[in-house]
Backbone as a ProteinNet text record, in pm:
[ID]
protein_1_A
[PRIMARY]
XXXXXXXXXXXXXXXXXXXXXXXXXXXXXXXXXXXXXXXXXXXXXXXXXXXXXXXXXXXXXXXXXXXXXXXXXXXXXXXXXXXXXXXXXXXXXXXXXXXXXXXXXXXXXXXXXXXXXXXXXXXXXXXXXXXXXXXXXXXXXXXXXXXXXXXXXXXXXXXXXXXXXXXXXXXXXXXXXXX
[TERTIARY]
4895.2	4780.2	4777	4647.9	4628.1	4676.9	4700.3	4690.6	4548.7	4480.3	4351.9	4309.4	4435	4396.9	4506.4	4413.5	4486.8	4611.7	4554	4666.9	4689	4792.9	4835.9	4693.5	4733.3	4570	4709.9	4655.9	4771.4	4738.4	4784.8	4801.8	4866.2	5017.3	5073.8	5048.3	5108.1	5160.7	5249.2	5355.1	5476.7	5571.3	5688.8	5756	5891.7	5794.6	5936.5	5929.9	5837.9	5808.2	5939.3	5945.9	6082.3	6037.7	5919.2	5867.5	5716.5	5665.1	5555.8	5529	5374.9	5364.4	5160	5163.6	4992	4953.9	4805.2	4760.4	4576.9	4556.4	4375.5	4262.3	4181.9	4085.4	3975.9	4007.9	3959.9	3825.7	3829.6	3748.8	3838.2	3905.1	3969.7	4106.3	4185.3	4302.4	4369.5	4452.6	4476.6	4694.8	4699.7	4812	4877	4994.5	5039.8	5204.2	5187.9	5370.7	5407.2	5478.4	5603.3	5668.5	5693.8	5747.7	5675.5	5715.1	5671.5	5480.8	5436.4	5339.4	5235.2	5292.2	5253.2	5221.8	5342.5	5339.5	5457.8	5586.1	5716.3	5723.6	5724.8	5805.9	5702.6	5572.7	5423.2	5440.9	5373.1	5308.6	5183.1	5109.2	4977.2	4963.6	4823.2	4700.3	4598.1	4616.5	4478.2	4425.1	4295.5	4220.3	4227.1	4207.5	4163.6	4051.9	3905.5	3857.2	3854.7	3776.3	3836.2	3834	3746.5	3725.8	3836.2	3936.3	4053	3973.2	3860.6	3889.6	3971.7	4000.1	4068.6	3938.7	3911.8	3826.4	3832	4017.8	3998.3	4091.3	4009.7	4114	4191	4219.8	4328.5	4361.3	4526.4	4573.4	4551	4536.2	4490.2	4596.5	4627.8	4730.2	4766.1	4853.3	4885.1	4969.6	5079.1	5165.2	5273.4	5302.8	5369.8	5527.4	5545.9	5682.3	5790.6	5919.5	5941.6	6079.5	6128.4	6253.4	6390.9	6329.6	6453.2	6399.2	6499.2	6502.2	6406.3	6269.1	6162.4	6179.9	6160.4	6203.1	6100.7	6093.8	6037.6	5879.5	5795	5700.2	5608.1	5510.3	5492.7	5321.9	5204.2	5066.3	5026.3	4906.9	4833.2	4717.5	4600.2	4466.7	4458	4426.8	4470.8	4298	4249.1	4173	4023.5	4038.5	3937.1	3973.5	4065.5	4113.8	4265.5	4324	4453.9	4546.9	4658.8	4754.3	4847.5	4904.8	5006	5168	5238.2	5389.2	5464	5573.2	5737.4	5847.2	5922.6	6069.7	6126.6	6143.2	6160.2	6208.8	6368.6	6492.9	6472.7	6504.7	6521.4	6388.2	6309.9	6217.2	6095.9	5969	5904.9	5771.2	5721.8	5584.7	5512.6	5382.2	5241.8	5108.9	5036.5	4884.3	4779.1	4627.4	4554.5	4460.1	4376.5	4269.7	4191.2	4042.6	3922.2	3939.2	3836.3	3896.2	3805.8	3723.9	3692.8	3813.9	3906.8	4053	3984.6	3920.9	3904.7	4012.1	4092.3	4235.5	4138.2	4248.1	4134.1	4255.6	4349.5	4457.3	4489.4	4460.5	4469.4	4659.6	4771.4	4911.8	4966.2	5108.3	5098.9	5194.7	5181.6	5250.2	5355.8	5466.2	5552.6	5576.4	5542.3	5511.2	5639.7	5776.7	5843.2	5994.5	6079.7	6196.5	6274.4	6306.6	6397.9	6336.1	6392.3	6327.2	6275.1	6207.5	6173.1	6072	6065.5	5974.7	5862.7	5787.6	5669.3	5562.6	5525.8	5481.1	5316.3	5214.4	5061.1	5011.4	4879.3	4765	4656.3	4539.7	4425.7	4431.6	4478.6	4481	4569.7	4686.1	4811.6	4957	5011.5	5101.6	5253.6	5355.9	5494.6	5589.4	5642.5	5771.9	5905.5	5987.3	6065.8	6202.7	6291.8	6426.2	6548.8	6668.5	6793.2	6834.3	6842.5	6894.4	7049.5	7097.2	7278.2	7235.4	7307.5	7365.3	7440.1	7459.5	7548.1	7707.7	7732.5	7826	7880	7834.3	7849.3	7837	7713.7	7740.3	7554.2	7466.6	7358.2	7282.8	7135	7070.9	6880.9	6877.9	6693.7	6600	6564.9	6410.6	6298.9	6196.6	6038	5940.1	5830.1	5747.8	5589.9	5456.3	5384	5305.9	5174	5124.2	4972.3	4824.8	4722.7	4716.7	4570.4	4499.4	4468.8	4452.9	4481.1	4579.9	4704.5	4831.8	4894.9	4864.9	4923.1	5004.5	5150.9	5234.3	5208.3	5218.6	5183	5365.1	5448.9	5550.3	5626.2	5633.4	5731.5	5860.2	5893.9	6090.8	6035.1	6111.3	6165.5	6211.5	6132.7	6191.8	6292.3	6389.9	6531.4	6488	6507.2	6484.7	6640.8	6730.2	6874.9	6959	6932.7	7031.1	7148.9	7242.4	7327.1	7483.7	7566.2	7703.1	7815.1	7920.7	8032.5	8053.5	8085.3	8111.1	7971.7	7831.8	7757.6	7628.9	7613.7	7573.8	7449.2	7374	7207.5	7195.8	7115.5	7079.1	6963.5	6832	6764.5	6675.3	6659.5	6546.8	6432.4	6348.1	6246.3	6151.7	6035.9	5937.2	5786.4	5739.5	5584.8	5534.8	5434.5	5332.5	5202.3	5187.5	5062	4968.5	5003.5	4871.8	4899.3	5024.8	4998.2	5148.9	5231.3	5376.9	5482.7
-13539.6	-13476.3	-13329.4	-13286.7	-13086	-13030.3	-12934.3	-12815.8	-12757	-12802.7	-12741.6	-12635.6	-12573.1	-12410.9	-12318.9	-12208.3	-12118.3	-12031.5	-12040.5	-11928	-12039.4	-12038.1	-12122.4	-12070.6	-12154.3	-12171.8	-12095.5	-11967.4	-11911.6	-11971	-12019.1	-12077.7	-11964.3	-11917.3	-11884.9	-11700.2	-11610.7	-11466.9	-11398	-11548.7	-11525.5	-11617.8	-11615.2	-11745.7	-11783.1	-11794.8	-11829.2	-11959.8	-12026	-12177.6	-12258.7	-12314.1	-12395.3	-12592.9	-12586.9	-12713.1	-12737.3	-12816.8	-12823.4	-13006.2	-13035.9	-13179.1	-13169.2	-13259.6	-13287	-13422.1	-13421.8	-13511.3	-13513.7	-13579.9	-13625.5	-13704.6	-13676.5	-13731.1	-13806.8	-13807.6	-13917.1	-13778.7	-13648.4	-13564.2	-13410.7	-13392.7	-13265.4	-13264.4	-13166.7	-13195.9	-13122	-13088.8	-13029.2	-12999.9	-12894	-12847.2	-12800	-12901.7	-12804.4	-12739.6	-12652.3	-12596.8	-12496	-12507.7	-12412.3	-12312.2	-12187.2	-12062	-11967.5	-11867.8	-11714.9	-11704.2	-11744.2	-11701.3	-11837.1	-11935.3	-11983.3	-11944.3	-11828.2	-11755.1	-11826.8	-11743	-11733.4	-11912.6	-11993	-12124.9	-12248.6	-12160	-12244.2	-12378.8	-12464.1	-12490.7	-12517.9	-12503.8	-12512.2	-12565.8	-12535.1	-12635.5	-12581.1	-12559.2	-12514	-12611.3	-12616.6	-12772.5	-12678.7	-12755.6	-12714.3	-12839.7	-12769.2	-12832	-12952.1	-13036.9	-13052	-12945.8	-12857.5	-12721.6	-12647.1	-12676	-12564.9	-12415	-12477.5	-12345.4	-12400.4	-12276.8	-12227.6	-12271.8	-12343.3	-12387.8	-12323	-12315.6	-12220.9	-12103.3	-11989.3	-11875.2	-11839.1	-11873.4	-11796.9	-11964.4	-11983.2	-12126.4	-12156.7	-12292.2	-12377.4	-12440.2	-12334.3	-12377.5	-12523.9	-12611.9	-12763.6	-12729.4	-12658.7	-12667.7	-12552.9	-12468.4	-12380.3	-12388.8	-12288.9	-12337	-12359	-12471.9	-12501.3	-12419.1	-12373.3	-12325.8	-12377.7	-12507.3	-12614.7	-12665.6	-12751.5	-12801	-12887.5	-12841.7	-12896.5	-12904.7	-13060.5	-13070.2	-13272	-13215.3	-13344.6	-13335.5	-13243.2	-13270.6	-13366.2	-13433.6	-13573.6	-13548.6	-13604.4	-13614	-13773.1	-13782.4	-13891.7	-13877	-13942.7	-13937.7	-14123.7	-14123	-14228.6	-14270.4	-14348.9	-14365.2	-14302.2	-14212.2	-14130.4	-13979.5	-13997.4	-13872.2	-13794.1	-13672.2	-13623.5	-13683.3	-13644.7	-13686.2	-13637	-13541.5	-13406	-13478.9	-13538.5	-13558.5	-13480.3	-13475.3	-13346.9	-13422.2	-13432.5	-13436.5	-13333.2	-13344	-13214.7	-13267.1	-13173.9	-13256.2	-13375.7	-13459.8	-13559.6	-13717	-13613.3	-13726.8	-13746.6	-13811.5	-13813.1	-13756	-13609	-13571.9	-13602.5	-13596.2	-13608	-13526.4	-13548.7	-13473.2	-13476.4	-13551.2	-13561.8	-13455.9	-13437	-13357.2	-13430	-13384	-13404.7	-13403.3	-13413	-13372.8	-13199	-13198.9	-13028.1	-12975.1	-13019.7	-12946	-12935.7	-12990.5	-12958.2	-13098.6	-13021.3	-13111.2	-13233.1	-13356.9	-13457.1	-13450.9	-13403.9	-13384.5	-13280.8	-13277.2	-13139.8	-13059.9	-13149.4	-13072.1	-13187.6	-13157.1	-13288.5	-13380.1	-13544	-13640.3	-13709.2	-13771.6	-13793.5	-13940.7	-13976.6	-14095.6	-14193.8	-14156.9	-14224.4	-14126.9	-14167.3	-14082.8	-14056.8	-14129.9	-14108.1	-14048.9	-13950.5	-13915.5	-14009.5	-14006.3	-14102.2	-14072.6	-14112.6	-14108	-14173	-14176.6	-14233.5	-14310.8	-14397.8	-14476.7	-14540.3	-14524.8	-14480.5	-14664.6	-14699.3	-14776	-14722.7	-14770.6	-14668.7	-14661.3	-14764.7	-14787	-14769.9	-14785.3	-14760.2	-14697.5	-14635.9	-14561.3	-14672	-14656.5	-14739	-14655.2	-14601.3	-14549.8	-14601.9	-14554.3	-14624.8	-14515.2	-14574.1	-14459.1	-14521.9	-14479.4	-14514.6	-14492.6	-14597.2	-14596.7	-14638.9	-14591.3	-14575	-14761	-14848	-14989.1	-14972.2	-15079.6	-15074	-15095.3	-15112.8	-15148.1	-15018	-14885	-14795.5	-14736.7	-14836.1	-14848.6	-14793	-14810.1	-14767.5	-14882.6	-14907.4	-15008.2	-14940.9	-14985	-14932.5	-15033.7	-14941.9	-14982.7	-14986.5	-14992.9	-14952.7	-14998.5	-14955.3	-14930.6	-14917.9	-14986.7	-14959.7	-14872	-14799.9	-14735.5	-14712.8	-14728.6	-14741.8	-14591.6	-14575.4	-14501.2	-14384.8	-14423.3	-14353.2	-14343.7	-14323.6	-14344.8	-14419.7	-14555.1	-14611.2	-14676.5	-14736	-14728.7	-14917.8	-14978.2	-15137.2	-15229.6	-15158.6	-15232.5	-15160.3	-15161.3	-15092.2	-15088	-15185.7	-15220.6	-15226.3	-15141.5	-15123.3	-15261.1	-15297.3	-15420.9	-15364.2	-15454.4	-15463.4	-15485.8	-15386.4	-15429.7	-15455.9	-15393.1	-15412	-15513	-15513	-15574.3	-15479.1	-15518.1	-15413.7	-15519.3	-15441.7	-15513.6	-15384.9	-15407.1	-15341.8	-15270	-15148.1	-15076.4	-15040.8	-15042.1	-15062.2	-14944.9	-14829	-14672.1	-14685.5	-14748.7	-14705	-14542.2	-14422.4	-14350.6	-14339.6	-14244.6	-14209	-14286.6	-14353.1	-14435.9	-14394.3	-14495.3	-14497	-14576.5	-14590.3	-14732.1	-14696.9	-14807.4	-14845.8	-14899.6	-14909.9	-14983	-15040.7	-15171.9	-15202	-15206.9	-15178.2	-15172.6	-15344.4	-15444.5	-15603.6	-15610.3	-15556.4	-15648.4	-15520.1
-11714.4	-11661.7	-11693.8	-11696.6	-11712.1	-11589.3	-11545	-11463.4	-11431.4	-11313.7	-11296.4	-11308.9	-11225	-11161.2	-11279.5	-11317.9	-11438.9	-11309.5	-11176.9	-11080.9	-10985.8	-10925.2	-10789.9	-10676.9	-10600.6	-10454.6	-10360.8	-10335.8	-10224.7	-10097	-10007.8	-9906	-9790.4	-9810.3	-9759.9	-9744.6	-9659.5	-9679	-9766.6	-9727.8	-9750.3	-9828.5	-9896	-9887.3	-9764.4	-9656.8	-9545	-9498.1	-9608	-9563.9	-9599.9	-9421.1	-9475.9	-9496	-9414.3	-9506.2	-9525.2	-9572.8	-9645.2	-9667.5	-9599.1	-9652.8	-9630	-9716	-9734.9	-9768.4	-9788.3	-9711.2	-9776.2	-9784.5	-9845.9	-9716.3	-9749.5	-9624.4	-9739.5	-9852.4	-9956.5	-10044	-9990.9	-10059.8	-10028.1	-9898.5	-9894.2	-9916.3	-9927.4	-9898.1	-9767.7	-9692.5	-9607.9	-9659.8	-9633.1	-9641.8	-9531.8	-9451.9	-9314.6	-9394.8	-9309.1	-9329.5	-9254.3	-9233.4	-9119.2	-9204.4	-9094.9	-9136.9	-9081.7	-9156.2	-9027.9	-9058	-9185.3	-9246.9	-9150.9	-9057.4	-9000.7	-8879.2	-8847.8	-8724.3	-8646.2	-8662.3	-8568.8	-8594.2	-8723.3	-8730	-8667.4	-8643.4	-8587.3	-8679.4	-8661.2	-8788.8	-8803.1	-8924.4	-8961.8	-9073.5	-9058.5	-9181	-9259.9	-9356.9	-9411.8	-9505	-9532.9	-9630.8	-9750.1	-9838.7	-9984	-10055	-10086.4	-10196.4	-10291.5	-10325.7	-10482	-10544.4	-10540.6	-10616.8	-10651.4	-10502.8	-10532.5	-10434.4	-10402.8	-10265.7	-10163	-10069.3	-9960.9	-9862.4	-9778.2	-9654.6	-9540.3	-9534.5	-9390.9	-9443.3	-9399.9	-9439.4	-9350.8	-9242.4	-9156.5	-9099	-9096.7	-9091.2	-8962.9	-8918	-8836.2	-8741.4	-8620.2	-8554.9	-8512.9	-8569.9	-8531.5	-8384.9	-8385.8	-8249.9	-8298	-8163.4	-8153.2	-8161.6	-8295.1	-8274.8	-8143.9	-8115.6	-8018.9	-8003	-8081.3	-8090	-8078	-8126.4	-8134.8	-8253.7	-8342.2	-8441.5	-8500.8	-8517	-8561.4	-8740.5	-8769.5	-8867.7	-8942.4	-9103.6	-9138.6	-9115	-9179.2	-9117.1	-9198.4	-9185.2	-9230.1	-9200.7	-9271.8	-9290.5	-9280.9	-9278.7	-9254.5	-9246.5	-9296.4	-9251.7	-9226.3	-9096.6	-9055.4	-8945.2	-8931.4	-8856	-8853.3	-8958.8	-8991.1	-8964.1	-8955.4	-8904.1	-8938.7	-8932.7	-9001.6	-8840	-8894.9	-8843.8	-8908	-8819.9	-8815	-8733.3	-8818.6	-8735.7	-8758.9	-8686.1	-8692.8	-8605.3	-8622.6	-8553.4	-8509.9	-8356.5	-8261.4	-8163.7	-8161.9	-8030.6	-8021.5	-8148.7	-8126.7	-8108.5	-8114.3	-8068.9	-8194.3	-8210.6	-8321.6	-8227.2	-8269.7	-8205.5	-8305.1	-8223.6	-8379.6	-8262	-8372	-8281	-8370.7	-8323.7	-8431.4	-8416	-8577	-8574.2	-8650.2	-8610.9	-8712.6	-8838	-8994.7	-9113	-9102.4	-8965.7	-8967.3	-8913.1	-8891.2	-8852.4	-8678.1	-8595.2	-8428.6	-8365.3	-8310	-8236.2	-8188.4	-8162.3	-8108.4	-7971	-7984.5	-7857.7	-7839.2	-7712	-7647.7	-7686.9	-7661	-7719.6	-7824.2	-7862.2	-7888.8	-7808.1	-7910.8	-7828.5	-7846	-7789.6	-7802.7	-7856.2	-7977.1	-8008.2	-7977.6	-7992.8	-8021.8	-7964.2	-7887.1	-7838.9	-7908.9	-8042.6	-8120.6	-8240.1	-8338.6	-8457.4	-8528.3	-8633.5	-8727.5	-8882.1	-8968	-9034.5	-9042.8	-9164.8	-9110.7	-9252.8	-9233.4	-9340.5	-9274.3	-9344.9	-9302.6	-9401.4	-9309.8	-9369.9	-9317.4	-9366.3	-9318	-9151.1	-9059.1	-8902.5	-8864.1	-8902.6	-8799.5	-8885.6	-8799.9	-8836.7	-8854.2	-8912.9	-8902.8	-8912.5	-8801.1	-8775.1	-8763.5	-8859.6	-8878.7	-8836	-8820.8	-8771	-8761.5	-8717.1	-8789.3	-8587.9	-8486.2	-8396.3	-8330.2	-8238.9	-8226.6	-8117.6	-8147.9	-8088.7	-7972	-7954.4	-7813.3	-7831.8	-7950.7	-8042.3	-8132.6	-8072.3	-8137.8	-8315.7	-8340.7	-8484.2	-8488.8	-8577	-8595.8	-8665	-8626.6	-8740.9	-8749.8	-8837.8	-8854.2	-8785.9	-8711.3	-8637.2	-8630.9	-8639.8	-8641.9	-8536.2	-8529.6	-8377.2	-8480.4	-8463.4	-8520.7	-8406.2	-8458.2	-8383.4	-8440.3	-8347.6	-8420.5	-8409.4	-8414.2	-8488.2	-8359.7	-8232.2	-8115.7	-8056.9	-8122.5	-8112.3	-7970.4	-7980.7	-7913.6	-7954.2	-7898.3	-7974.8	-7960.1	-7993.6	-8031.8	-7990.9	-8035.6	-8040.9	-7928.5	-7828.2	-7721.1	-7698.7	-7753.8	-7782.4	-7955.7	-8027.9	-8119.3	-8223.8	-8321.7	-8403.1	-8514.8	-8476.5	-8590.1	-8730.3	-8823.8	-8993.7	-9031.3	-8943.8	-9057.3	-8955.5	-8798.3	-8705.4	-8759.8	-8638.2	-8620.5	-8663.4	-8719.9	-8744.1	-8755.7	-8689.9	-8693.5	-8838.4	-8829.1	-8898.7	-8999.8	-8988.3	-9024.8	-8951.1	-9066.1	-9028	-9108.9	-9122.9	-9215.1	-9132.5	-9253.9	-9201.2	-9289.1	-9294.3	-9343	-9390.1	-9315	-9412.6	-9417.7	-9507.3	-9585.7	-9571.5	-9579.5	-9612.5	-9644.2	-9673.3	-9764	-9629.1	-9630.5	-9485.7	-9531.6	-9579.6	-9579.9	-9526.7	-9342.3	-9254.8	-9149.8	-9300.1	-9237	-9174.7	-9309.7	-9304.1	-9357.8
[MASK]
+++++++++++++++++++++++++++++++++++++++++++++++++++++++++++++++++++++++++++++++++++++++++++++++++++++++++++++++++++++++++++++++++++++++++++++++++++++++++++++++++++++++++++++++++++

């Protein structure tokens, strides 16, 4: 493929971005990322064009930084709408907005207690995460979640089951929306 733009689309102030993830609404794009240029480790959003303009010029507060280990941040346009996740102490937050960037939740919510990542169909979200057994060992789990983030699966379904001496971490996945 070409290179559209002859200069990069500045986004940022600064470079103190320590992460960065995006996201399409099928005509905009939206860019969130964390760091100071977000404001003290905030994180935010600004859209971009197909054009390659800048939509919003001053970034679009998602949630205040927490001062704990906010980390992984993850996009979605899901339901008709964005969908802003992060991993913070441990747990999986998210919070939706319009594709005019107006919150559809007032803070955000705690989708899921344990961290996790996250795998999108146009309706529901699939969180998936690497949980500790009773057996002291770890196995991967997942929890689906629609489009008004309700979480669909309330106990956690087993993808790996759990076996002695047996540590999955980090996982990964695809989400068709079915299976």
């Amino acid at each position: 493929g070409a290179v559209l733009d002859a200069n990069p689309i500045g986004l940022m102030l600064d470079d103190s971005g320590e992460s960065h993830a995006l996201t399409t609404d099928g005509s905009n794009w939206a860019v969130a990322f964390t760091g100071f240029s977000a404001g003290n480790s905030d994180i935010a959003v600004k859209r971009i064009s197909p054009a390659g303009v800048v939509l919003d010029p001053a970034p679009v507060l998602v949630t205040l930084g927490s001062f704990s280990l906010m980390s992984d941040l993850q996009l979605a346009f899901i339901g008709g709408n964005y969908f802003f996740g992060w991993n913070d102490g441990g747990a999986l937050l998210g919070r939706r907005f319009t594709p005019a960037l107006v919150p559809l939740d007032a803070s955000p919510r705690v989708l899921t207690p344990i961290s996790g990542v996250l795998a999108t169909s146009p309706n529901q979200l699939l969180v998936v995460s690497s949980a500790a057994t009773p057996i002291f060992t770890s196995e991967i789990v997942a929890q689906r979640i629609d489009a008004n983030l309700n979480v669909l699966d309330p106990v956690p379904v087993s993808l790996s089951g759990e076996a002695p001496d047996y540590y999955p971490v980090e996982p990964r996945a695809v989400f068709d929306g079915m299976r």
